[in-house]
Amino acid sequence: MIDFVVVSSDLWPHVLDSRVKRGAELLTDYHLVTLRASRIHTGPRSCFDEMSWFGRNPNEFKPRLSPDEAKIRDEYLKYYKEITLDQNTANAKLFVFDRSVTCMTDEQDYPDHPDRFSHEWQVLGRESLTGRCYWEIKWTGDWIRVAVSYKDIPRKGGPECRFGDIANTWALHCDRSSYVFRSNNVETQISGPVTSRIGIYLDHSDGVLTFYSLSDTNMRLLHRVQTNFTQPLLAGIGFYKPDASALFCKLN
């Protein structure tokens, strides 16, 4: 199984450090570094030599949507929010770089930090989310949680820190065949096409949070939350098992 981090090509020499224990290969065309159980190869390599984790550059997503769906996405793109991940919040099982995170088999050598999730395989974004915001996540693996949370979410513990299982967290649980929405330990089964790309729109002032599934030809509403947000939010990602990954896509 191939793991990945996403990195600009001019930064890749700095990624090949002691934390990358299983070796790496640079795919220069898509600016992907795939972590593999092989020797480190630092020369240029075509992205078509092998299947990368995402298959193609996830940042060059140009869906052929219906006119109505295209209008919705174009409107949301006006509020695109670039999100980077805060390594100080990442559980030790997570390899974090910039906008990407991979759940690993081995723990990373992170220093102790009061903001770090001690037991739950979760990580938070750096940027406060207020006003209107839109972002998209590309994911792979068997299970993933796409979440938003207040900043004061507990960090030291198990289920009492889990996205969707506690108050003031909202999480879309995605697997290979279905979706489930959870907040404050209340579960809602969701029907809709399972895709590897999720769009999230937030209108903080109006208390609206919506999740969409995105494919090359469709943008479908999965779930809409109407609530009252009283604090700024942070984006979050959670995992259930290793060999799963997520990327906050760059949309402009």
JSON list of C-alpha atoms in Angstrom, two decimals:
[
{"chain": "A", "resi": 1, "resn": "MET", "atom": "CA", "xyz": [0.00, 0.00, 0.00]},
{"chain": "A", "resi": 2, "resn": "ILE", "atom": "CA", "xyz": [1.35, 3.45, -0.94]},
{"chain": "A", "resi": 3, "resn": "ASP", "atom": "CA", "xyz": [1.11, 6.39, 1.42]},
{"chain": "A", "resi": 4, "resn": "PHE", "atom": "CA", "xyz": [1.58, 9.99, 0.38]},
{"chain": "A", "resi": 5, "resn": "VAL", "atom": "CA", "xyz": [2.19, 13.56, 1.28]},
{"chain": "A", "resi": 6, "resn": "VAL", "atom": "CA", "xyz": [1.69, 16.50, -1.05]},
{"chain": "A", "resi": 7, "resn": "VAL", "atom": "CA", "xyz": [4.51, 18.98, -1.40]},
{"chain": "A", "resi": 8, "resn": "SER", "atom": "CA", "xyz": [5.59, 21.68, -3.78]},
{"chain": "A", "resi": 9, "resn": "SER", "atom": "CA", "xyz": [8.44, 20.46, -5.97]},
{"chain": "A", "resi": 10, "resn": "ASP", "atom": "CA", "xyz": [10.81, 23.14, -4.70]},
{"chain": "A", "resi": 11, "resn": "LEU", "atom": "CA", "xyz": [10.37, 21.89, -1.11]},
{"chain": "A", "resi": 12, "resn": "TRP", "atom": "CA", "xyz": [10.85, 18.16, -1.63]},
{"chain": "A", "resi": 13, "resn": "PRO", "atom": "CA", "xyz": [14.50, 17.99, -0.44]},
{"chain": "A", "resi": 14, "resn": "HIS", "atom": "CA", "xyz": [13.35, 19.17, 3.00]},
{"chain": "A", "resi": 15, "resn": "VAL", "atom": "CA", "xyz": [10.77, 16.37, 3.27]},
{"chain": "A", "resi": 16, "resn": "LEU", "atom": "CA", "xyz": [13.28, 13.54, 2.92]},
{"chain": "A", "resi": 17, "resn": "ASP", "atom": "CA", "xyz": [14.36, 13.70, 6.54]},
{"chain": "A", "resi": 18, "resn": "SER", "atom": "CA", "xyz": [14.59, 11.18, 9.36]},
{"chain": "A", "resi": 19, "resn": "ARG", "atom": "CA", "xyz": [10.83, 11.17, 9.90]},
{"chain": "A", "resi": 20, "resn": "VAL", "atom": "CA", "xyz": [10.26, 9.50, 6.53]},
{"chain": "A", "resi": 21, "resn": "LYS", "atom": "CA", "xyz": [11.38, 6.08, 7.66]},
{"chain": "A", "resi": 22, "resn": "ARG", "atom": "CA", "xyz": [10.27, 3.97, 4.71]},
{"chain": "A", "resi": 23, "resn": "GLY", "atom": "CA", "xyz": [11.89, 5.85, 1.83]},
{"chain": "A", "resi": 24, "resn": "ALA", "atom": "CA", "xyz": [10.34, 8.11, -0.77]},
{"chain": "A", "resi": 25, "resn": "GLU", "atom": "CA", "xyz": [9.91, 8.71, -4.45]},
{"chain": "A", "resi": 26, "resn": "LEU", "atom": "CA", "xyz": [9.26, 12.09, -5.99]},
{"chain": "A", "resi": 27, "resn": "LEU", "atom": "CA", "xyz": [6.61, 12.34, -8.70]},
{"chain": "A", "resi": 28, "resn": "THR", "atom": "CA", "xyz": [7.56, 15.75, -10.06]},
{"chain": "A", "resi": 29, "resn": "ASP", "atom": "CA", "xyz": [4.68, 16.21, -12.50]},
{"chain": "A", "resi": 30, "resn": "TYR", "atom": "CA", "xyz": [2.03, 16.15, -9.77]},
{"chain": "A", "resi": 31, "resn": "HIS", "atom": "CA", "xyz": [4.25, 17.34, -6.91]},
{"chain": "A", "resi": 32, "resn": "LEU", "atom": "CA", "xyz": [3.48, 14.15, -5.00]},
{"chain": "A", "resi": 33, "resn": "VAL", "atom": "CA", "xyz": [5.89, 12.40, -2.70]},
{"chain": "A", "resi": 34, "resn": "THR", "atom": "CA", "xyz": [4.88, 8.76, -2.29]},
{"chain": "A", "resi": 35, "resn": "LEU", "atom": "CA", "xyz": [6.32, 7.04, 0.75]},
{"chain": "A", "resi": 36, "resn": "ARG", "atom": "CA", "xyz": [7.33, 3.49, -0.07]},
{"chain": "A", "resi": 37, "resn": "ALA", "atom": "CA", "xyz": [9.22, 0.57, 1.44]},
{"chain": "A", "resi": 38, "resn": "SER", "atom": "CA", "xyz": [12.11, 1.08, -0.98]},
{"chain": "A", "resi": 39, "resn": "ARG", "atom": "CA", "xyz": [15.31, 3.03, -1.35]},
{"chain": "A", "resi": 40, "resn": "ILE", "atom": "CA", "xyz": [15.13, 6.82, -1.65]},
{"chain": "A", "resi": 41, "resn": "HIS", "atom": "CA", "xyz": [15.07, 7.89, -5.28]},
{"chain": "A", "resi": 42, "resn": "THR", "atom": "CA", "xyz": [15.59, 11.61, -5.83]},
{"chain": "A", "resi": 43, "resn": "GLY", "atom": "CA", "xyz": [15.68, 11.84, -9.62]},
{"chain": "A", "resi": 44, "resn": "PRO", "atom": "CA", "xyz": [12.82, 13.09, -11.81]},
{"chain": "A", "resi": 45, "resn": "ARG", "atom": "CA", "xyz": [10.14, 10.54, -12.52]},
{"chain": "A", "resi": 46, "resn": "SER", "atom": "CA", "xyz": [7.05, 10.67, -14.68]},
{"chain": "A", "resi": 47, "resn": "CYS", "atom": "CA", "xyz": [3.74, 10.45, -12.84]},
{"chain": "A", "resi": 48, "resn": "PHE", "atom": "CA", "xyz": [2.62, 7.91, -15.44]},
{"chain": "A", "resi": 49, "resn": "ASP", "atom": "CA", "xyz": [5.31, 5.40, -14.46]},
{"chain": "A", "resi": 50, "resn": "GLU", "atom": "CA", "xyz": [3.04, 4.04, -11.75]},
{"chain": "A", "resi": 51, "resn": "MET", "atom": "CA", "xyz": [-0.30, 4.76, -10.10]},
{"chain": "A", "resi": 52, "resn": "SER", "atom": "CA", "xyz": [0.05, 7.43, -7.43]},
{"chain": "A", "resi": 53, "resn": "TRP", "atom": "CA", "xyz": [-2.20, 7.36, -4.40]},
{"chain": "A", "resi": 54, "resn": "PHE", "atom": "CA", "xyz": [-4.64, 9.77, -6.02]},
{"chain": "A", "resi": 55, "resn": "GLY", "atom": "CA", "xyz": [-4.15, 8.63, -9.62]},
{"chain": "A", "resi": 56, "resn": "ARG", "atom": "CA", "xyz": [-3.96, 12.19, -10.98]},
{"chain": "A", "resi": 57, "resn": "ASN", "atom": "CA", "xyz": [-3.34, 15.69, -9.73]},
{"chain": "A", "resi": 58, "resn": "PRO", "atom": "CA", "xyz": [-6.25, 16.35, -7.33]},
{"chain": "A", "resi": 59, "resn": "ASN", "atom": "CA", "xyz": [-5.67, 20.11, -7.59]},
{"chain": "A", "resi": 60, "resn": "GLU", "atom": "CA", "xyz": [-6.55, 20.09, -11.31]},
{"chain": "A", "resi": 61, "resn": "PHE", "atom": "CA", "xyz": [-10.15, 19.03, -10.86]},
{"chain": "A", "resi": 62, "resn": "LYS", "atom": "CA", "xyz": [-12.42, 20.26, -13.66]},
{"chain": "A", "resi": 63, "resn": "PRO", "atom": "CA", "xyz": [-15.75, 18.45, -13.37]},
{"chain": "A", "resi": 64, "resn": "ARG", "atom": "CA", "xyz": [-18.25, 18.44, -16.22]},
{"chain": "A", "resi": 65, "resn": "LEU", "atom": "CA", "xyz": [-21.26, 19.42, -14.12]},
{"chain": "A", "resi": 66, "resn": "SER", "atom": "CA", "xyz": [-24.79, 20.24, -15.18]},
{"chain": "A", "resi": 67, "resn": "PRO", "atom": "CA", "xyz": [-25.45, 24.00, -15.56]},
{"chain": "A", "resi": 68, "resn": "ASP", "atom": "CA", "xyz": [-27.25, 24.17, -12.20]},
{"chain": "A", "resi": 69, "resn": "GLU", "atom": "CA", "xyz": [-24.52, 22.24, -10.36]},
{"chain": "A", "resi": 70, "resn": "ALA", "atom": "CA", "xyz": [-21.76, 24.26, -12.04]},
{"chain": "A", "resi": 71, "resn": "LYS", "atom": "CA", "xyz": [-23.47, 27.48, -10.94]},
{"chain": "A", "resi": 72, "resn": "ILE", "atom": "CA", "xyz": [-23.54, 26.28, -7.32]},
{"chain": "A", "resi": 73, "resn": "ARG", "atom": "CA", "xyz": [-19.87, 25.28, -7.31]},
{"chain": "A", "resi": 74, "resn": "ASP", "atom": "CA", "xyz": [-18.78, 28.49, -9.06]},
{"chain": "A", "resi": 75, "resn": "GLU", "atom": "CA", "xyz": [-20.63, 30.51, -6.41]},
{"chain": "A", "resi": 76, "resn": "TYR", "atom": "CA", "xyz": [-18.97, 28.54, -3.60]},
{"chain": "A", "resi": 77, "resn": "LEU", "atom": "CA", "xyz": [-15.52, 28.94, -5.15]},
{"chain": "A", "resi": 78, "resn": "LYS", "atom": "CA", "xyz": [-15.79, 32.68, -4.47]},
{"chain": "A", "resi": 79, "resn": "TYR", "atom": "CA", "xyz": [-15.45, 31.76, -0.79]},
{"chain": "A", "resi": 80, "resn": "TYR", "atom": "CA", "xyz": [-12.61, 29.26, -1.17]},
{"chain": "A", "resi": 81, "resn": "LYS", "atom": "CA", "xyz": [-10.58, 28.98, 2.03]},
{"chain": "A", "resi": 82, "resn": "GLU", "atom": "CA", "xyz": [-7.09, 27.49, 1.86]},
{"chain": "A", "resi": 83, "resn": "ILE", "atom": "CA", "xyz": [-6.59, 25.22, 4.85]},
{"chain": "A", "resi": 84, "resn": "THR", "atom": "CA", "xyz": [-3.28, 23.93, 6.16]},
{"chain": "A", "resi": 85, "resn": "LEU", "atom": "CA", "xyz": [-2.93, 21.36, 8.90]},
{"chain": "A", "resi": 86, "resn": "ASP", "atom": "CA", "xyz": [-1.49, 22.06, 12.34]},
{"chain": "A", "resi": 87, "resn": "GLN", "atom": "CA", "xyz": [1.13, 19.40, 13.07]},
{"chain": "A", "resi": 88, "resn": "ASN", "atom": "CA", "xyz": [1.01, 20.33, 16.77]},
{"chain": "A", "resi": 89, "resn": "THR", "atom": "CA", "xyz": [-2.52, 18.89, 16.94]},
{"chain": "A", "resi": 90, "resn": "ALA", "atom": "CA", "xyz": [-1.76, 15.67, 15.02]},
{"chain": "A", "resi": 91, "resn": "ASN", "atom": "CA", "xyz": [-1.90, 12.32, 16.76]},
{"chain": "A", "resi": 92, "resn": "ALA", "atom": "CA", "xyz": [1.41, 10.46, 16.54]},
{"chain": "A", "resi": 93, "resn": "LYS", "atom": "CA", "xyz": [-0.05, 7.99, 14.02]},
{"chain": "A", "resi": 94, "resn": "LEU", "atom": "CA", "xyz": [-0.52, 10.80, 11.49]},
{"chain": "A", "resi": 95, "resn": "PHE", "atom": "CA", "xyz": [2.10, 12.04, 9.05]},
{"chain": "A", "resi": 96, "resn": "VAL", "atom": "CA", "xyz": [1.22, 15.68, 8.33]},
{"chain": "A", "resi": 97, "resn": "PHE", "atom": "CA", "xyz": [2.66, 17.97, 5.71]},
{"chain": "A", "resi": 98, "resn": "ASP", "atom": "CA", "xyz": [1.06, 21.30, 4.83]},
{"chain": "A", "resi": 99, "resn": "ARG", "atom": "CA", "xyz": [-2.39, 20.40, 3.40]},
{"chain": "A", "resi": 100, "resn": "SER", "atom": "CA", "xyz": [-2.08, 16.60, 3.51]},
{"chain": "A", "resi": 101, "resn": "VAL", "atom": "CA", "xyz": [-2.26, 13.88, 6.15]},
{"chain": "A", "resi": 102, "resn": "THR", "atom": "CA", "xyz": [-1.71, 10.12, 6.05]},
{"chain": "A", "resi": 103, "resn": "CYS", "atom": "CA", "xyz": [-2.53, 7.64, 8.80]},
{"chain": "A", "resi": 104, "resn": "MET", "atom": "CA", "xyz": [0.58, 5.51, 9.23]},
{"chain": "A", "resi": 105, "resn": "THR", "atom": "CA", "xyz": [1.31, 2.12, 10.79]},
{"chain": "A", "resi": 106, "resn": "ASP", "atom": "CA", "xyz": [4.24, 3.51, 12.81]},
{"chain": "A", "resi": 107, "resn": "GLU", "atom": "CA", "xyz": [4.09, 6.49, 15.14]},
{"chain": "A", "resi": 108, "resn": "GLN", "atom": "CA", "xyz": [5.84, 9.71, 14.18]},
{"chain": "A", "resi": 109, "resn": "ASP", "atom": "CA", "xyz": [8.49, 11.25, 16.40]},
{"chain": "A", "resi": 110, "resn": "TYR", "atom": "CA", "xyz": [6.49, 14.31, 17.41]},
{"chain": "A", "resi": 111, "resn": "PRO", "atom": "CA", "xyz": [7.34, 16.33, 20.53]},
{"chain": "A", "resi": 112, "resn": "ASP", "atom": "CA", "xyz": [4.83, 16.59, 23.36]},
{"chain": "A", "resi": 113, "resn": "HIS", "atom": "CA", "xyz": [2.36, 19.41, 22.88]},
{"chain": "A", "resi": 114, "resn": "PRO", "atom": "CA", "xyz": [-0.78, 20.40, 24.83]},
{"chain": "A", "resi": 115, "resn": "ASP", "atom": "CA", "xyz": [-2.78, 20.71, 21.58]},
{"chain": "A", "resi": 116, "resn": "ARG", "atom": "CA", "xyz": [-1.94, 17.21, 20.33]},
{"chain": "A", "resi": 117, "resn": "PHE", "atom": "CA", "xyz": [-4.63, 14.51, 20.22]},
{"chain": "A", "resi": 118, "resn": "SER", "atom": "CA", "xyz": [-3.29, 11.81, 22.52]},
{"chain": "A", "resi": 119, "resn": "HIS", "atom": "CA", "xyz": [-5.45, 8.83, 21.51]},
{"chain": "A", "resi": 120, "resn": "GLU", "atom": "CA", "xyz": [-7.80, 9.74, 18.67]},
{"chain": "A", "resi": 121, "resn": "TRP", "atom": "CA", "xyz": [-6.23, 9.62, 15.18]},
{"chain": "A", "resi": 122, "resn": "GLN", "atom": "CA", "xyz": [-7.18, 13.21, 14.39]},
{"chain": "A", "resi": 123, "resn": "VAL", "atom": "CA", "xyz": [-5.69, 16.52, 13.27]},
{"chain": "A", "resi": 124, "resn": "LEU", "atom": "CA", "xyz": [-7.02, 20.09, 13.06]},
{"chain": "A", "resi": 125, "resn": "GLY", "atom": "CA", "xyz": [-6.44, 22.88, 10.58]},
{"chain": "A", "resi": 126, "resn": "ARG", "atom": "CA", "xyz": [-4.60, 26.08, 11.47]},
{"chain": "A", "resi": 127, "resn": "GLU", "atom": "CA", "xyz": [-7.05, 28.60, 10.04]},
{"chain": "A", "resi": 128, "resn": "SER", "atom": "CA", "xyz": [-10.06, 29.94, 11.94]},
{"chain": "A", "resi": 129, "resn": "LEU", "atom": "CA", "xyz": [-13.27, 29.53, 9.94]},
{"chain": "A", "resi": 130, "resn": "THR", "atom": "CA", "xyz": [-15.71, 32.42, 10.18]},
{"chain": "A", "resi": 131, "resn": "GLY", "atom": "CA", "xyz": [-17.96, 34.13, 7.66]},
{"chain": "A", "resi": 132, "resn": "ARG", "atom": "CA", "xyz": [-18.41, 32.18, 4.43]},
{"chain": "A", "resi": 133, "resn": "CYS", "atom": "CA", "xyz": [-15.87, 29.47, 3.59]},
{"chain": "A", "resi": 134, "resn": "TYR", "atom": "CA", "xyz": [-15.65, 26.66, 1.06]},
{"chain": "A", "resi": 135, "resn": "TRP", "atom": "CA", "xyz": [-13.08, 23.89, 0.72]},
{"chain": "A", "resi": 136, "resn": "GLU", "atom": "CA", "xyz": [-12.74, 20.45, -0.85]},
{"chain": "A", "resi": 137, "resn": "ILE", "atom": "CA", "xyz": [-11.08, 17.31, 0.46]},
{"chain": "A", "resi": 138, "resn": "LYS", "atom": "CA", "xyz": [-9.77, 14.38, -1.56]},
{"chain": "A", "resi": 139, "resn": "TRP", "atom": "CA", "xyz": [-9.59, 11.16, 0.47]},
{"chain": "A", "resi": 140, "resn": "THR", "atom": "CA", "xyz": [-8.48, 7.56, 0.07]},
{"chain": "A", "resi": 141, "resn": "GLY", "atom": "CA", "xyz": [-8.63, 4.46, 2.24]},
{"chain": "A", "resi": 142, "resn": "ASP", "atom": "CA", "xyz": [-11.45, 2.58, 3.97]},
{"chain": "A", "resi": 143, "resn": "TRP", "atom": "CA", "xyz": [-12.73, 5.12, 6.52]},
{"chain": "A", "resi": 144, "resn": "ILE", "atom": "CA", "xyz": [-12.34, 8.83, 7.17]},
{"chain": "A", "resi": 145, "resn": "ARG", "atom": "CA", "xyz": [-14.06, 11.57, 9.17]},
{"chain": "A", "resi": 146, "resn": "VAL", "atom": "CA", "xyz": [-14.40, 15.02, 7.55]},
{"chain": "A", "resi": 147, "resn": "ALA", "atom": "CA", "xyz": [-15.15, 17.43, 10.37]},
{"chain": "A", "resi": 148, "resn": "VAL", "atom": "CA", "xyz": [-15.39, 20.92, 11.77]},
{"chain": "A", "resi": 149, "resn": "SER", "atom": "CA", "xyz": [-14.97, 21.66, 15.46]},
{"chain": "A", "resi": 150, "resn": "TYR", "atom": "CA", "xyz": [-14.67, 24.44, 17.99]},
{"chain": "A", "resi": 151, "resn": "LYS", "atom": "CA", "xyz": [-11.09, 25.20, 18.98]},
{"chain": "A", "resi": 152, "resn": "ASP", "atom": "CA", "xyz": [-11.65, 24.09, 22.58]},
{"chain": "A", "resi": 153, "resn": "ILE", "atom": "CA", "xyz": [-12.25, 20.42, 21.69]},
{"chain": "A", "resi": 154, "resn": "PRO", "atom": "CA", "xyz": [-10.59, 18.15, 24.31]},
{"chain": "A", "resi": 155, "resn": "ARG", "atom": "CA", "xyz": [-7.28, 16.67, 23.16]},
{"chain": "A", "resi": 156, "resn": "LYS", "atom": "CA", "xyz": [-6.30, 14.18, 25.89]},
{"chain": "A", "resi": 157, "resn": "GLY", "atom": "CA", "xyz": [-8.50, 11.12, 25.86]},
{"chain": "A", "resi": 158, "resn": "GLY", "atom": "CA", "xyz": [-10.47, 8.74, 23.65]},
{"chain": "A", "resi": 159, "resn": "PRO", "atom": "CA", "xyz": [-14.15, 8.98, 22.60]},
{"chain": "A", "resi": 160, "resn": "GLU", "atom": "CA", "xyz": [-14.58, 12.16, 24.65]},
{"chain": "A", "resi": 161, "resn": "CYS", "atom": "CA", "xyz": [-12.34, 13.86, 22.04]},
{"chain": "A", "resi": 162, "resn": "ARG", "atom": "CA", "xyz": [-13.73, 12.23, 18.89]},
{"chain": "A", "resi": 163, "resn": "PHE", "atom": "CA", "xyz": [-15.17, 14.32, 16.05]},
{"chain": "A", "resi": 164, "resn": "GLY", "atom": "CA", "xyz": [-18.93, 13.83, 15.89]},
{"chain": "A", "resi": 165, "resn": "ASP", "atom": "CA", "xyz": [-19.22, 11.99, 19.20]},
{"chain": "A", "resi": 166, "resn": "ILE", "atom": "CA", "xyz": [-19.17, 15.12, 21.34]},
{"chain": "A", "resi": 167, "resn": "ALA", "atom": "CA", "xyz": [-20.90, 18.50, 21.37]},
{"chain": "A", "resi": 168, "resn": "ASN", "atom": "CA", "xyz": [-19.61, 21.32, 19.15]},
{"chain": "A", "resi": 169, "resn": "THR", "atom": "CA", "xyz": [-18.16, 18.94, 16.57]},
{"chain": "A", "resi": 170, "resn": "TRP", "atom": "CA", "xyz": [-19.80, 18.04, 13.25]},
{"chain": "A", "resi": 171, "resn": "ALA", "atom": "CA", "xyz": [-18.44, 15.11, 11.24]},
{"chain": "A", "resi": 172, "resn": "LEU", "atom": "CA", "xyz": [-19.23, 13.31, 8.00]},
{"chain": "A", "resi": 173, "resn": "HIS", "atom": "CA", "xyz": [-18.07, 9.69, 8.30]},
{"chain": "A", "resi": 174, "resn": "CYS", "atom": "CA", "xyz": [-17.13, 8.33, 4.87]},
{"chain": "A", "resi": 175, "resn": "ASP", "atom": "CA", "xyz": [-16.41, 4.75, 3.91]},
{"chain": "A", "resi": 176, "resn": "ARG", "atom": "CA", "xyz": [-16.29, 2.88, 0.62]},
{"chain": "A", "resi": 177, "resn": "SER", "atom": "CA", "xyz": [-20.06, 2.30, 0.47]},
{"chain": "A", "resi": 178, "resn": "SER", "atom": "CA", "xyz": [-21.89, 4.86, 2.62]},
{"chain": "A", "resi": 179, "resn": "TYR", "atom": "CA", "xyz": [-21.97, 8.11, 4.60]},
{"chain": "A", "resi": 180, "resn": "VAL", "atom": "CA", "xyz": [-23.03, 8.82, 8.17]},
{"chain": "A", "resi": 181, "resn": "PHE", "atom": "CA", "xyz": [-23.29, 12.27, 9.75]},
{"chain": "A", "resi": 182, "resn": "ARG", "atom": "CA", "xyz": [-22.62, 12.60, 13.48]},
{"chain": "A", "resi": 183, "resn": "SER", "atom": "CA", "xyz": [-22.78, 15.47, 15.97]},
{"chain": "A", "resi": 184, "resn": "ASN", "atom": "CA", "xyz": [-23.05, 15.29, 19.76]},
{"chain": "A", "resi": 185, "resn": "ASN", "atom": "CA", "xyz": [-23.19, 11.48, 19.38]},
{"chain": "A", "resi": 186, "resn": "VAL", "atom": "CA", "xyz": [-26.39, 11.68, 17.31]},
{"chain": "A", "resi": 187, "resn": "GLU", "atom": "CA", "xyz": [-26.13, 9.70, 14.07]},
{"chain": "A", "resi": 188, "resn": "THR", "atom": "CA", "xyz": [-27.89, 10.38, 10.76]},
{"chain": "A", "resi": 189, "resn": "GLN", "atom": "CA", "xyz": [-27.69, 7.89, 7.91]},
{"chain": "A", "resi": 190, "resn": "ILE", "atom": "CA", "xyz": [-27.12, 9.61, 4.57]},
{"chain": "A", "resi": 191, "resn": "SER", "atom": "CA", "xyz": [-27.91, 8.36, 1.09]},
{"chain": "A", "resi": 192, "resn": "GLY", "atom": "CA", "xyz": [-25.93, 9.63, -1.86]},
{"chain": "A", "resi": 193, "resn": "PRO", "atom": "CA", "xyz": [-23.18, 8.70, -4.31]},
{"chain": "A", "resi": 194, "resn": "VAL", "atom": "CA", "xyz": [-19.95, 7.70, -2.57]},
{"chain": "A", "resi": 195, "resn": "THR", "atom": "CA", "xyz": [-17.06, 9.66, -4.06]},
{"chain": "A", "resi": 196, "resn": "SER", "atom": "CA", "xyz": [-13.46, 10.32, -3.10]},
{"chain": "A", "resi": 197, "resn": "ARG", "atom": "CA", "xyz": [-13.95, 14.10, -3.09]},
{"chain": "A", "resi": 198, "resn": "ILE", "atom": "CA", "xyz": [-16.05, 16.04, -0.57]},
{"chain": "A", "resi": 199, "resn": "GLY", "atom": "CA", "xyz": [-17.01, 19.71, -0.77]},
{"chain": "A", "resi": 200, "resn": "ILE", "atom": "CA", "xyz": [-17.80, 21.63, 2.43]},
{"chain": "A", "resi": 201, "resn": "TYR", "atom": "CA", "xyz": [-19.55, 25.01, 2.56]},
{"chain": "A", "resi": 202, "resn": "LEU", "atom": "CA", "xyz": [-19.81, 27.01, 5.77]},
{"chain": "A", "resi": 203, "resn": "ASP", "atom": "CA", "xyz": [-21.82, 30.15, 6.42]},
{"chain": "A", "resi": 204, "resn": "HIS", "atom": "CA", "xyz": [-20.80, 30.79, 10.01]},
{"chain": "A", "resi": 205, "resn": "SER", "atom": "CA", "xyz": [-23.02, 33.84, 10.55]},
{"chain": "A", "resi": 206, "resn": "ASP", "atom": "CA", "xyz": [-26.17, 32.04, 9.34]},
{"chain": "A", "resi": 207, "resn": "GLY", "atom": "CA", "xyz": [-25.26, 28.77, 11.10]},
{"chain": "A", "resi": 208, "resn": "VAL", "atom": "CA", "xyz": [-25.21, 26.73, 7.88]},
{"chain": "A", "resi": 209, "resn": "LEU", "atom": "CA", "xyz": [-22.87, 23.81, 7.19]},
{"chain": "A", "resi": 210, "resn": "THR", "atom": "CA", "xyz": [-23.30, 21.67, 4.06]},
{"chain": "A", "resi": 211, "resn": "PHE", "atom": "CA", "xyz": [-21.48, 18.63, 2.69]},
{"chain": "A", "resi": 212, "resn": "TYR", "atom": "CA", "xyz": [-21.39, 17.67, -0.99]},
{"chain": "A", "resi": 213, "resn": "SER", "atom": "CA", "xyz": [-20.11, 14.65, -2.89]},
{"chain": "A", "resi": 214, "resn": "LEU", "atom": "CA", "xyz": [-18.16, 15.59, -6.01]},
{"chain": "A", "resi": 215, "resn": "SER", "atom": "CA", "xyz": [-17.29, 13.51, -9.05]},
{"chain": "A", "resi": 216, "resn": "ASP", "atom": "CA", "xyz": [-16.28, 14.27, -12.63]},
{"chain": "A", "resi": 217, "resn": "THR", "atom": "CA", "xyz": [-19.93, 14.69, -13.58]},
{"chain": "A", "resi": 218, "resn": "ASN", "atom": "CA", "xyz": [-21.93, 15.39, -10.41]},
{"chain": "A", "resi": 219, "resn": "MET", "atom": "CA", "xyz": [-22.14, 17.63, -7.34]},
{"chain": "A", "resi": 220, "resn": "ARG", "atom": "CA", "xyz": [-24.72, 16.21, -4.93]},
{"chain": "A", "resi": 221, "resn": "LEU", "atom": "CA", "xyz": [-25.88, 17.61, -1.60]},
{"chain": "A", "resi": 222, "resn": "LEU", "atom": "CA", "xyz": [-25.30, 15.01, 1.12]},
{"chain": "A", "resi": 223, "resn": "HIS", "atom": "CA", "xyz": [-26.28, 16.81, 4.31]},
{"chain": "A", "resi": 224, "resn": "ARG", "atom": "CA", "xyz": [-27.17, 20.28, 5.54]},
{"chain": "A", "resi": 225, "resn": "VAL", "atom": "CA", "xyz": [-26.80, 21.47, 9.13]},
{"chain": "A", "resi": 226, "resn": "GLN", "atom": "CA", "xyz": [-28.69, 24.47, 10.52]},
{"chain": "A", "resi": 227, "resn": "THR", "atom": "CA", "xyz": [-27.40, 25.52, 13.93]},
{"chain": "A", "resi": 228, "resn": "ASN", "atom": "CA", "xyz": [-25.99, 28.47, 15.87]},
{"chain": "A", "resi": 229, "resn": "PHE", "atom": "CA", "xyz": [-22.20, 28.72, 15.83]},
{"chain": "A", "resi": 230, "resn": "THR", "atom": "CA", "xyz": [-20.95, 30.76, 18.80]},
{"chain": "A", "resi": 231, "resn": "GLN", "atom": "CA", "xyz": [-17.21, 30.32, 18.26]},
{"chain": "A", "resi": 232, "resn": "PRO", "atom": "CA", "xyz": [-14.85, 30.20, 15.27]},
{"chain": "A", "resi": 233, "resn": "LEU", "atom": "CA", "xyz": [-14.46, 26.73, 13.78]},
{"chain": "A", "resi": 234, "resn": "LEU", "atom": "CA", "xyz": [-11.50, 24.63, 12.69]},
{"chain": "A", "resi": 235, "resn": "ALA", "atom": "CA", "xyz": [-11.49, 22.02, 9.94]},
{"chain": "A", "resi": 236, "resn": "GLY", "atom": "CA", "xyz": [-10.51, 18.52, 11.02]},
{"chain": "A", "resi": 237, "resn": "ILE", "atom": "CA", "xyz": [-9.73, 15.04, 9.70]},
{"chain": "A", "resi": 238, "resn": "GLY", "atom": "CA", "xyz": [-10.04, 11.78, 11.62]},
{"chain": "A", "resi": 239, "resn": "PHE", "atom": "CA", "xyz": [-9.12, 8.18, 10.80]},
{"chain": "A", "resi": 240, "resn": "TYR", "atom": "CA", "xyz": [-10.11, 4.69, 11.93]},
{"chain": "A", "resi": 241, "resn": "LYS", "atom": "CA", "xyz": [-7.19, 2.67, 10.55]},
{"chain": "A", "resi": 242, "resn": "PRO", "atom": "CA", "xyz": [-3.81, 3.14, 8.81]},
{"chain": "A", "resi": 243, "resn": "ASP", "atom": "CA", "xyz": [-3.32, 3.39, 5.04]},
{"chain": "A", "resi": 244, "resn": "ALA", "atom": "CA", "xyz": [-5.82, 6.20, 4.61]},
{"chain": "A", "resi": 245, "resn": "SER", "atom": "CA", "xyz": [-5.06, 9.74, 3.49]},
{"chain": "A", "resi": 246, "resn": "ALA", "atom": "CA", "xyz": [-6.64, 13.13, 2.96]},
{"chain": "A", "resi": 247, "resn": "LEU", "atom": "CA", "xyz": [-5.70, 16.28, 1.08]},
{"chain": "A", "resi": 248, "resn": "PHE", "atom": "CA", "xyz": [-7.18, 19.77, 1.37]},
{"chain": "A", "resi": 249, "resn": "CYS", "atom": "CA", "xyz": [-7.26, 20.66, -2.33]},
{"chain": "A", "resi": 250, "resn": "LYS", "atom": "CA", "xyz": [-5.93, 23.91, -3.71]},
{"chain": "A", "resi": 251, "resn": "LEU", "atom": "CA", "xyz": [-8.74, 25.42, -5.76]},
{"chain": "A", "resi": 252, "resn": "ASN", "atom": "CA", "xyz": [-7.23, 28.59, -7.23]}
]
